[in-house]
PDB file of C-alpha atoms and ligand atoms in Angstrom:
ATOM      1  CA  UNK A   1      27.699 -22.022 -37.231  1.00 44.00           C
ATOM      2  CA  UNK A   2      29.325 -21.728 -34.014  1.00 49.00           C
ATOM      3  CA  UNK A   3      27.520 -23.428 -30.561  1.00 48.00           C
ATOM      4  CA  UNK A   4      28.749 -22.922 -27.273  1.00 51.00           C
ATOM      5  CA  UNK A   5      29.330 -25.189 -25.487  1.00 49.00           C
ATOM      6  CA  UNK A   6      27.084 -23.633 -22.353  1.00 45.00           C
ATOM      7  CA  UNK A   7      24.170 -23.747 -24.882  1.00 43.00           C
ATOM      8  CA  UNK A   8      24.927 -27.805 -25.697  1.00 44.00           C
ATOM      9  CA  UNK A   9      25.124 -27.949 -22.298  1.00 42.00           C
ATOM     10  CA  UNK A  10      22.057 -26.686 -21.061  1.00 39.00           C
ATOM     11  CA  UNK A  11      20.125 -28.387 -24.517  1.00 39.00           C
ATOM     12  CA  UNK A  12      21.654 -31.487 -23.575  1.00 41.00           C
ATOM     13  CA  UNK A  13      20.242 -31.169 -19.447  1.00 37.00           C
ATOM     14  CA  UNK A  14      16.946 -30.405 -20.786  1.00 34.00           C
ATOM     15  CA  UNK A  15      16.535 -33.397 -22.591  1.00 32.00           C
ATOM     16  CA  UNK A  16      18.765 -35.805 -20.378  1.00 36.00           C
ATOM     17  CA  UNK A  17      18.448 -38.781 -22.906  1.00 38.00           C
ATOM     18  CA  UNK A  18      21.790 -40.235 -24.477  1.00 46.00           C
ATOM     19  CA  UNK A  19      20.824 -40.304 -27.822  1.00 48.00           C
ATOM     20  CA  UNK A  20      20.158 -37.156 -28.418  1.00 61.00           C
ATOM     21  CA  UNK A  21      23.626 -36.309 -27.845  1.00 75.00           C
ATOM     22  CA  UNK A  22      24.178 -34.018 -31.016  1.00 87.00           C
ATOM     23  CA  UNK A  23      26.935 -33.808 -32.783  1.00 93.00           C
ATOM     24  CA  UNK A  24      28.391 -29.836 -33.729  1.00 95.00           C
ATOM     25  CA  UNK A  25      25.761 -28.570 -36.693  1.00 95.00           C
ATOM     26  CA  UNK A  26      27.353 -28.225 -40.216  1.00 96.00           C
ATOM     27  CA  UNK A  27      30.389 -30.744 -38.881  1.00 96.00           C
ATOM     28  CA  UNK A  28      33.075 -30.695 -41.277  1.00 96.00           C
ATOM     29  CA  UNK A  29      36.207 -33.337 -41.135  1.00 96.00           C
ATOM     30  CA  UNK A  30      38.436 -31.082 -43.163  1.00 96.00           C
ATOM     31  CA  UNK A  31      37.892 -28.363 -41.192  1.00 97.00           C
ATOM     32  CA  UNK A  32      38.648 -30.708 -37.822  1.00 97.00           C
ATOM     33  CA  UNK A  33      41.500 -32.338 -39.181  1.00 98.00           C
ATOM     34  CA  UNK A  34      45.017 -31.786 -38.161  1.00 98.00           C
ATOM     35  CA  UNK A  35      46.946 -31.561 -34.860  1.00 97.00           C
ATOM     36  CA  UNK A  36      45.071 -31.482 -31.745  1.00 98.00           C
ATOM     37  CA  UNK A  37      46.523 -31.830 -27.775  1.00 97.00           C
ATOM     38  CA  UNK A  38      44.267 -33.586 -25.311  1.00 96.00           C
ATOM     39  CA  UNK A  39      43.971 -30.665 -22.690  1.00 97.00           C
ATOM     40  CA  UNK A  40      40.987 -32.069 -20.735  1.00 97.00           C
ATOM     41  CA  UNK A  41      39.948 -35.697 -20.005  1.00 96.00           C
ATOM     42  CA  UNK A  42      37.100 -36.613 -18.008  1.00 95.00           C
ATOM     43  CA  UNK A  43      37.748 -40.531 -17.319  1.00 90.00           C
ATOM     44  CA  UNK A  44      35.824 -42.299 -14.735  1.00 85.00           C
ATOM     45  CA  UNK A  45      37.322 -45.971 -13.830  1.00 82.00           C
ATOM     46  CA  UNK A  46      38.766 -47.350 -10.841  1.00 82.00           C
ATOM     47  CA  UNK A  47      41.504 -49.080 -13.007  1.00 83.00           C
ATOM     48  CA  UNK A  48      42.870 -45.297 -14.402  1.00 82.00           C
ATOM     49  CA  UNK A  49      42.893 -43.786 -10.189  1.00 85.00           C
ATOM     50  CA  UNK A  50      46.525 -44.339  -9.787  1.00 86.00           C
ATOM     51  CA  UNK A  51      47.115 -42.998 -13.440  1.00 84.00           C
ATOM     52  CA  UNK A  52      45.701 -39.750 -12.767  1.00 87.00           C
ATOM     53  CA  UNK A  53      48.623 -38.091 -11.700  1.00 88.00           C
ATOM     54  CA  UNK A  54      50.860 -39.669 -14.294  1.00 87.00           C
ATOM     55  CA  UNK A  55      48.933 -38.415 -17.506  1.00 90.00           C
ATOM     56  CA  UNK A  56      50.180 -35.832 -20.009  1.00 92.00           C
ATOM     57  CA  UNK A  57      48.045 -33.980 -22.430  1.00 94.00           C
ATOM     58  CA  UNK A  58      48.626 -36.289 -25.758  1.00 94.00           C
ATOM     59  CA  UNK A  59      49.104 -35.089 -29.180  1.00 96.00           C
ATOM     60  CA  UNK A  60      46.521 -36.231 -31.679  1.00 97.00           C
ATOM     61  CA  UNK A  61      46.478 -35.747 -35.497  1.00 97.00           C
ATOM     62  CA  UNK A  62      43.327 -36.290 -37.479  1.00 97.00           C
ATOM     63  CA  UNK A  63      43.808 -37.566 -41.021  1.00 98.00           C
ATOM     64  CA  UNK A  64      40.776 -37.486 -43.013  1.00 97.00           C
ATOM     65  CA  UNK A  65      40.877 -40.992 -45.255  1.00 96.00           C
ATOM     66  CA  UNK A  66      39.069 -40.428 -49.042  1.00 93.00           C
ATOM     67  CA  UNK A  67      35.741 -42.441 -47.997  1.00 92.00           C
ATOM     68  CA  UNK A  68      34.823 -40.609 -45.111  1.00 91.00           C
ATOM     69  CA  UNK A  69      36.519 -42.774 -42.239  1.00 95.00           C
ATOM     70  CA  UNK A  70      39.309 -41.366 -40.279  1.00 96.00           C
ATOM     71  CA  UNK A  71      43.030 -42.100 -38.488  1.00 96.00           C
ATOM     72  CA  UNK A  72      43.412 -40.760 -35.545  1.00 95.00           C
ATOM     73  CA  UNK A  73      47.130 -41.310 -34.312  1.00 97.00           C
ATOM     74  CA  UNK A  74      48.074 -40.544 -30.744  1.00 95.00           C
ATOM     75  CA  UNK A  75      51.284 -39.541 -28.913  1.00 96.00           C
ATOM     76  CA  UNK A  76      50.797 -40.657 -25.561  1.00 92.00           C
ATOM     77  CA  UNK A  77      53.873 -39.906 -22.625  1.00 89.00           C
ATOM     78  CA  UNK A  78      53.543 -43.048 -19.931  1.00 84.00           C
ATOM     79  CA  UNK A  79      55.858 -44.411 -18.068  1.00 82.00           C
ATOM     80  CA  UNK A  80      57.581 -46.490 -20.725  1.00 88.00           C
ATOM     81  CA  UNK A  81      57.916 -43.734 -22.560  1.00 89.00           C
ATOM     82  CA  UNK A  82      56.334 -42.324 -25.399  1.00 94.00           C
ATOM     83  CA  UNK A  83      53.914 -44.327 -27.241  1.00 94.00           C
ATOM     84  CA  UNK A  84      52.125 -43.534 -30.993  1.00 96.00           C
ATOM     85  CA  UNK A  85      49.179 -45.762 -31.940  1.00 93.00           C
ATOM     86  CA  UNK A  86      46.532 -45.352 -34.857  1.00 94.00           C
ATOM     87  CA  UNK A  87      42.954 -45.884 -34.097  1.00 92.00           C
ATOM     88  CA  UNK A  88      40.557 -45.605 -37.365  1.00 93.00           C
ATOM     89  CA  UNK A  89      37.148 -44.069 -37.082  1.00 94.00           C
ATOM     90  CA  UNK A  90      34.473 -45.301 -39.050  1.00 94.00           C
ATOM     91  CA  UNK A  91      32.437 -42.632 -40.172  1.00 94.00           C
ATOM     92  CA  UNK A  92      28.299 -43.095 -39.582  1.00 93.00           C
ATOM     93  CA  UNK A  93      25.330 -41.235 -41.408  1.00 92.00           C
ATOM     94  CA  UNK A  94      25.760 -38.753 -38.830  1.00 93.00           C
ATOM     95  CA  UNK A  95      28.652 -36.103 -39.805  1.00 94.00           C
ATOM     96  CA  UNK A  96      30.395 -35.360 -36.446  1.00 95.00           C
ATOM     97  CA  UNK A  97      30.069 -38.892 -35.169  1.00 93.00           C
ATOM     98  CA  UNK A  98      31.789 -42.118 -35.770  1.00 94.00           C
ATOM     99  CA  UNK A  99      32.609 -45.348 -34.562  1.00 90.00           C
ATOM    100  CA  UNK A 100      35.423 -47.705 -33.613  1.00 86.00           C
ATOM    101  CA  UNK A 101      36.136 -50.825 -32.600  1.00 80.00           C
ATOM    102  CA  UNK A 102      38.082 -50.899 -29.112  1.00 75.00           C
ATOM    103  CA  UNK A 103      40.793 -53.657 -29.391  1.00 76.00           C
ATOM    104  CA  UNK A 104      41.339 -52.986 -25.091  1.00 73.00           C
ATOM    105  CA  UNK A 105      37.551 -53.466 -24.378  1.00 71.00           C
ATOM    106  CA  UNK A 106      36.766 -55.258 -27.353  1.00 73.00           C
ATOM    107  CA  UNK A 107      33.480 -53.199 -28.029  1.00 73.00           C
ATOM    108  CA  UNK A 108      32.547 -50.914 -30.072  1.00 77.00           C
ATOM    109  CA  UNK A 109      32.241 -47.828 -29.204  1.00 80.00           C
ATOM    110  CA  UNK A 110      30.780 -44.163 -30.521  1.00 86.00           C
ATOM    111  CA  UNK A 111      32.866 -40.553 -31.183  1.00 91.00           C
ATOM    112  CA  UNK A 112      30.820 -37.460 -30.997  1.00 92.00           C
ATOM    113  CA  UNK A 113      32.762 -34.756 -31.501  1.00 95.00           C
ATOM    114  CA  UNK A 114      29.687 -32.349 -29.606  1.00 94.00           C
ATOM    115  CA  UNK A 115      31.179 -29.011 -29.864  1.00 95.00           C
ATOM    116  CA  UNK A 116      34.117 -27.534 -31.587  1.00 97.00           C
ATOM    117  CA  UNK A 117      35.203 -24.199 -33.487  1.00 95.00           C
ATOM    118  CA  UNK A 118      37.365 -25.836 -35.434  1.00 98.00           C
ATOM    119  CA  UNK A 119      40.332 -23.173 -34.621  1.00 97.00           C
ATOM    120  CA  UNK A 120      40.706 -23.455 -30.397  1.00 96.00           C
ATOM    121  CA  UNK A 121      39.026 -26.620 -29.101  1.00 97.00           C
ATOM    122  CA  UNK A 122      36.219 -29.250 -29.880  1.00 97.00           C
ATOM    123  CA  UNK A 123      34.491 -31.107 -27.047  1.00 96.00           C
ATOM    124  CA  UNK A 124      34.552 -34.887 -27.623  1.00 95.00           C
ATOM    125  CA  UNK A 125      32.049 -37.662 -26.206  1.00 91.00           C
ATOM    126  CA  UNK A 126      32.731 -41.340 -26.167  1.00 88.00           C
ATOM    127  CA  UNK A 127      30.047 -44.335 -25.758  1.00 82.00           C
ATOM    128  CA  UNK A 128      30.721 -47.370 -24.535  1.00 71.00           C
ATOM    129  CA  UNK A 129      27.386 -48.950 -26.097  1.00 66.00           C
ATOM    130  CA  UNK A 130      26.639 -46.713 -29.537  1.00 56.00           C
ATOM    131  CA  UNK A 131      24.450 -43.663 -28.150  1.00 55.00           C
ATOM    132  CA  UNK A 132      24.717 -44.935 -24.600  1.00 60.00           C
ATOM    133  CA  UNK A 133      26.717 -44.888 -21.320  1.00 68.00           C
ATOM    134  CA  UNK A 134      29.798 -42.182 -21.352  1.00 71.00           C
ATOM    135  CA  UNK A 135      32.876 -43.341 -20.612  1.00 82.00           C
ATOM    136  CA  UNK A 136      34.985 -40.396 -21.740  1.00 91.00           C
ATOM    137  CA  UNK A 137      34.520 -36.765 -22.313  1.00 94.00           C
ATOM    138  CA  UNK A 138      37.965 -34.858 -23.686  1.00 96.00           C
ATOM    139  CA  UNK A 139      38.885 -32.014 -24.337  1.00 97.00           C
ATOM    140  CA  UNK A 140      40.985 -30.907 -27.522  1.00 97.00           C
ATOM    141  CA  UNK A 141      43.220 -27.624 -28.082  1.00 97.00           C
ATOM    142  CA  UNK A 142      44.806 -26.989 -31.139  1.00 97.00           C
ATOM    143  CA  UNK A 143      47.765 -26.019 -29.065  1.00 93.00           C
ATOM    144  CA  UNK A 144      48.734 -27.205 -25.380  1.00 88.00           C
ATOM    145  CA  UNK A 145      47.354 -24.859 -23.492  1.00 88.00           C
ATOM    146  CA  UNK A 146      43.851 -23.603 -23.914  1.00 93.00           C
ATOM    147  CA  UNK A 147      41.925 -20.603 -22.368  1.00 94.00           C
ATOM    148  CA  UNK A 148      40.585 -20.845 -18.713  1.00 95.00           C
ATOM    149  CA  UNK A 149      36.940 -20.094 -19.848  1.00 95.00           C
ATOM    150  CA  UNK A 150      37.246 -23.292 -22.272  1.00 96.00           C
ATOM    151  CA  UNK A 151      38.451 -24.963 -19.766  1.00 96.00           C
ATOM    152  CA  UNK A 152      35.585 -24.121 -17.412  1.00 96.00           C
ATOM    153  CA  UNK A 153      33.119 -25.094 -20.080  1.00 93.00           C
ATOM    154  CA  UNK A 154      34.742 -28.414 -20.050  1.00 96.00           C
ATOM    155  CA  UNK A 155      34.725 -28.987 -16.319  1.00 96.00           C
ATOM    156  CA  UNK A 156      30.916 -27.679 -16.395  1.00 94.00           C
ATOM    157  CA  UNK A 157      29.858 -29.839 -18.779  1.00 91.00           C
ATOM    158  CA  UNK A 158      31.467 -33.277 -17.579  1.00 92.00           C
ATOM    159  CA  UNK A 159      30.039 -32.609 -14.066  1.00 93.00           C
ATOM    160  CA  UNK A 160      26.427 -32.096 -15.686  1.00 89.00           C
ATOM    161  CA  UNK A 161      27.333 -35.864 -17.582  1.00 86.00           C
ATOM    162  CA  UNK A 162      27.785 -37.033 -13.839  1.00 87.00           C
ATOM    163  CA  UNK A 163      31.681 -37.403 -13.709  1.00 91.00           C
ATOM    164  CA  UNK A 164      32.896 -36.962 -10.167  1.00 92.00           C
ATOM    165  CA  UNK A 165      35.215 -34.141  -9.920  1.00 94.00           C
ATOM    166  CA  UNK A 166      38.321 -35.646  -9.143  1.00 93.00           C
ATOM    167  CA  UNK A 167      37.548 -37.707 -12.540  1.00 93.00           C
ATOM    168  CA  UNK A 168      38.077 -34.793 -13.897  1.00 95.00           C
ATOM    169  CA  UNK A 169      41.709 -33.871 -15.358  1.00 95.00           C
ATOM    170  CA  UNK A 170      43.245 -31.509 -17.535  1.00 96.00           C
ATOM    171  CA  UNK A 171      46.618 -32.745 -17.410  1.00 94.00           C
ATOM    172  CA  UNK A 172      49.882 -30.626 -18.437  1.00 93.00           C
ATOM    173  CA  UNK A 173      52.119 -30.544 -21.480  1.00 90.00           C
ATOM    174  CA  UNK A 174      53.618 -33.702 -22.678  1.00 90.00           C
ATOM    175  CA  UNK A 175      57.520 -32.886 -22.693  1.00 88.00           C
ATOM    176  CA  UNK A 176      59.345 -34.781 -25.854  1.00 88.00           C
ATOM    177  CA  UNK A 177      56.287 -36.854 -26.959  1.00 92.00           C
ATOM    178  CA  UNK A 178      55.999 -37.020 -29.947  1.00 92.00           C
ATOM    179  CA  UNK A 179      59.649 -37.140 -29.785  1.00 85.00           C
ATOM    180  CA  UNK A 180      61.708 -34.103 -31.367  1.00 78.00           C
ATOM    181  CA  UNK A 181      62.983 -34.851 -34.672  1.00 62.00           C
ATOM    182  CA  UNK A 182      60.582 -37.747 -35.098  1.00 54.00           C
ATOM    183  CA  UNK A 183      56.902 -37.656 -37.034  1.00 48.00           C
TER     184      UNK A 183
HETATM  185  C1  LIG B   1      45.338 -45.309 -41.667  1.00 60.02           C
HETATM  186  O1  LIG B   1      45.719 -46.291 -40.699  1.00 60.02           O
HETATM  187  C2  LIG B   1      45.947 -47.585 -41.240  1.00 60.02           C
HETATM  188  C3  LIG B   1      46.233 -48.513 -40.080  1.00 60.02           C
HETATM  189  O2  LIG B   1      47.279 -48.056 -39.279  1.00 60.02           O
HETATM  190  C4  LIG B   1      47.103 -47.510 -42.230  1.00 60.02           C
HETATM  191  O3  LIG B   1      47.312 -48.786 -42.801  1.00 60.02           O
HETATM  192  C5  LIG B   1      46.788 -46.490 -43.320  1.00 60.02           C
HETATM  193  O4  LIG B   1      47.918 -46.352 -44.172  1.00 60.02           O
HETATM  194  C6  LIG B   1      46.456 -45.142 -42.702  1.00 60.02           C
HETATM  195  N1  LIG B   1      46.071 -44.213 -43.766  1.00 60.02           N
HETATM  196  C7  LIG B   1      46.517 -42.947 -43.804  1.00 60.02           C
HETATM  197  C8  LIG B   1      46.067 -42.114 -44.972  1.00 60.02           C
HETATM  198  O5  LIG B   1      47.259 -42.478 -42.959  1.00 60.02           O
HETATM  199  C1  LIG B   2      37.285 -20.106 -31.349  1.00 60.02           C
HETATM  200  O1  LIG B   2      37.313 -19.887 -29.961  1.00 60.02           O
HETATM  201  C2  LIG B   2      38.322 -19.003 -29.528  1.00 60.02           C
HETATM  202  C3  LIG B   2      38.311 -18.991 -28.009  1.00 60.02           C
HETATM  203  O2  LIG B   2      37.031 -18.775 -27.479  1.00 60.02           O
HETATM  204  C4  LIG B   2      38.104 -17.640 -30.148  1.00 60.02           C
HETATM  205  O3  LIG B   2      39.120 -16.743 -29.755  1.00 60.02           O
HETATM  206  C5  LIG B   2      38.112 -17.785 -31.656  1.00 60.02           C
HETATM  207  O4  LIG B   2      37.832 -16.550 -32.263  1.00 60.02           O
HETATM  208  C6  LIG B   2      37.095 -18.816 -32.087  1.00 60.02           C
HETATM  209  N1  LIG B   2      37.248 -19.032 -33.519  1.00 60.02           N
HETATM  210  C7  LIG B   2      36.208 -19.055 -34.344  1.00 60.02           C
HETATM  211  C8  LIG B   2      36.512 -19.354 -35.769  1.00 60.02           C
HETATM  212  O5  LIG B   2      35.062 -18.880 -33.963  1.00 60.02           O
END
């Protein structure tokens, strides 16, 4: 049941084609669902340079809708403090991968959640053309702070998708976002 992520890696170098990006085997939304922090993101855009320093490691909560599709609401600390917003994720024939419809880039783009035991972390892809082009790899911990060798695998495995290294963040705690006392 469980893949590491070293073996998606080195499956994934071997073939070196987008689409066969595969999703974690036996996915299963119920499992994934909950509260997740954004520990890693792998982000490569001259636009988000200066925001490097600034970003926190969001909250995320999956909600799992009755046909399939999913919410995911974010808690994001910026400057203006701290923001919550609801993306929905259409769900595709593929369990483990779904799509959305960017509002900011007005595009849609593909989810493939690649890796994940469901408990720790889960390694997430994002398209910017449906099986094409990365624009995002992140990494998810069910709480804040996840173990150095997870972390590793995350760093490995964005540099072998061709982010430069200093694209490559895994950003600290957000303090008071979501805020306390507030859903
Ligand atoms: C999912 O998100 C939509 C849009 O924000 C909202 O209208 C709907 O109530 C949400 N559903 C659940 C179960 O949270
Ligand atoms: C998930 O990964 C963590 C960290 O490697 C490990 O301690 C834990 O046992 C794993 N859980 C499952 C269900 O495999």
């Amino acid at each position: 049941m469980r893949t590491s992520v070293v073996a998606v890696v080195m499956v994934m170098c071997g073939v070196m084609v987008h689409a066969d990006v595969k999703p974690q085997r036996d996915f299963s939304l119920q499992r994934f669902a909950g509260r997740w922090y954004r520990v890693g993101l792998a982000y490569d855009s001259p636009k988000f340079i200066p925001l490097r320093d600034k970003v926190k490691a969001s909250m995320g909560l999956i909600t799992p809708l009755p046909n399939g599709n999913v919410n995911l609401t974010m808690w994001d600390a910026t400057p203006v403090g701290c923001l919550r917003q609801v993306y929905q994720y259409e769900k595709t024939n593929t369990p483990g991968q779904f799509s959305y419809f960017s509002t900011r880039h007005n595009m849609v783009k593909d989810i493939t959640v690649v890796d994940t035991n469901y408990t720790d972390y889960a390694l997430v892809l994002k398209h910017k053309v449906f099986n094409r082009e990365y624009t995002q790899v992140a990494l998810y911990g069910r709480s804040s702070t996840v173990r150095h060798n997870i972390i590793q695998r995350f760093k490995a495995f964005a540099l072998s998708r061709g982010f430069p290294p200093a694209s490559i963040l895994t950003p600290p705690p957000a303090e008071n976002c979501p805020l306390s006392g507030s859903g």
